[in-house]
């Protein structure tokens, strides 16, 4: 397995390619949580949409200016 992934392992060792492991672990934890919450849904597409939506930034509502 290491031989298959050696290029990725070697490229991670370069300082400009390093990713915080805390961020990666957080992302890896969030997906199983979403899977548990989606238990009972039959469509895998729905689960994929929920995963994508979970990583999007929250939408903000624009305040409408009062014309007066």
Coordinates of N, CA and C in Angstrom, one line a residue, residues 12 14-28:
X12 N 3.9 15.3 0.4 CA 3.4 15.8 1.7 C 4.6 16.4 2.5
X14 N 7.0 18.1 1.6 CA 7.5 19.5 1.2 C 6.7 20.5 2.0
X15 N 7.3 21.5 2.6 CA 6.6 22.4 3.5 C 5.4 23.2 2.8
X16 N 5.6 23.4 1.5 CA 4.5 24.2 0.9 C 3.2 23.3 0.6
X17 N 3.3 22.0 0.7 CA 2.2 21.1 0.5 C 1.6 20.6 1.8
X18 N 2.1 21.0 2.9 CA 1.7 20.4 4.2 C 0.2 20.9 4.5
X19 N -0.6 20.0 5.0 CA -1.9 20.3 5.4 C -2.1 20.0 6.9
X20 N -2.8 20.9 7.6 CA -2.9 20.7 9.0 C -3.7 19.4 9.2
X21 N -3.2 18.5 10.0 CA -3.9 17.2 10.3 C -5.1 17.4 11.1
X22 N -5.2 18.5 11.9 CA -6.4 18.7 12.6 C -7.6 19.0 11.6
X23 N -7.3 19.7 10.6 CA -8.3 20.0 9.6 C -8.8 18.7 8.9
X24 N -7.8 17.9 8.5 CA -8.1 16.7 7.8 C -8.9 15.7 8.7
X25 N -8.5 15.6 10.0 CA -9.3 14.8 10.9 C -10.7 15.3 11.1
X26 N -10.8 16.6 11.2 CA -12.2 17.2 11.3 C -13.1 16.9 10.1
X27 N -12.5 17.0 8.9 CA -13.3 16.6 7.7 C -13.6 15.1 7.7
X28 N -12.7 14.3 8.1 CA -12.9 12.9 8.1 C -14.0 12.5 9.2

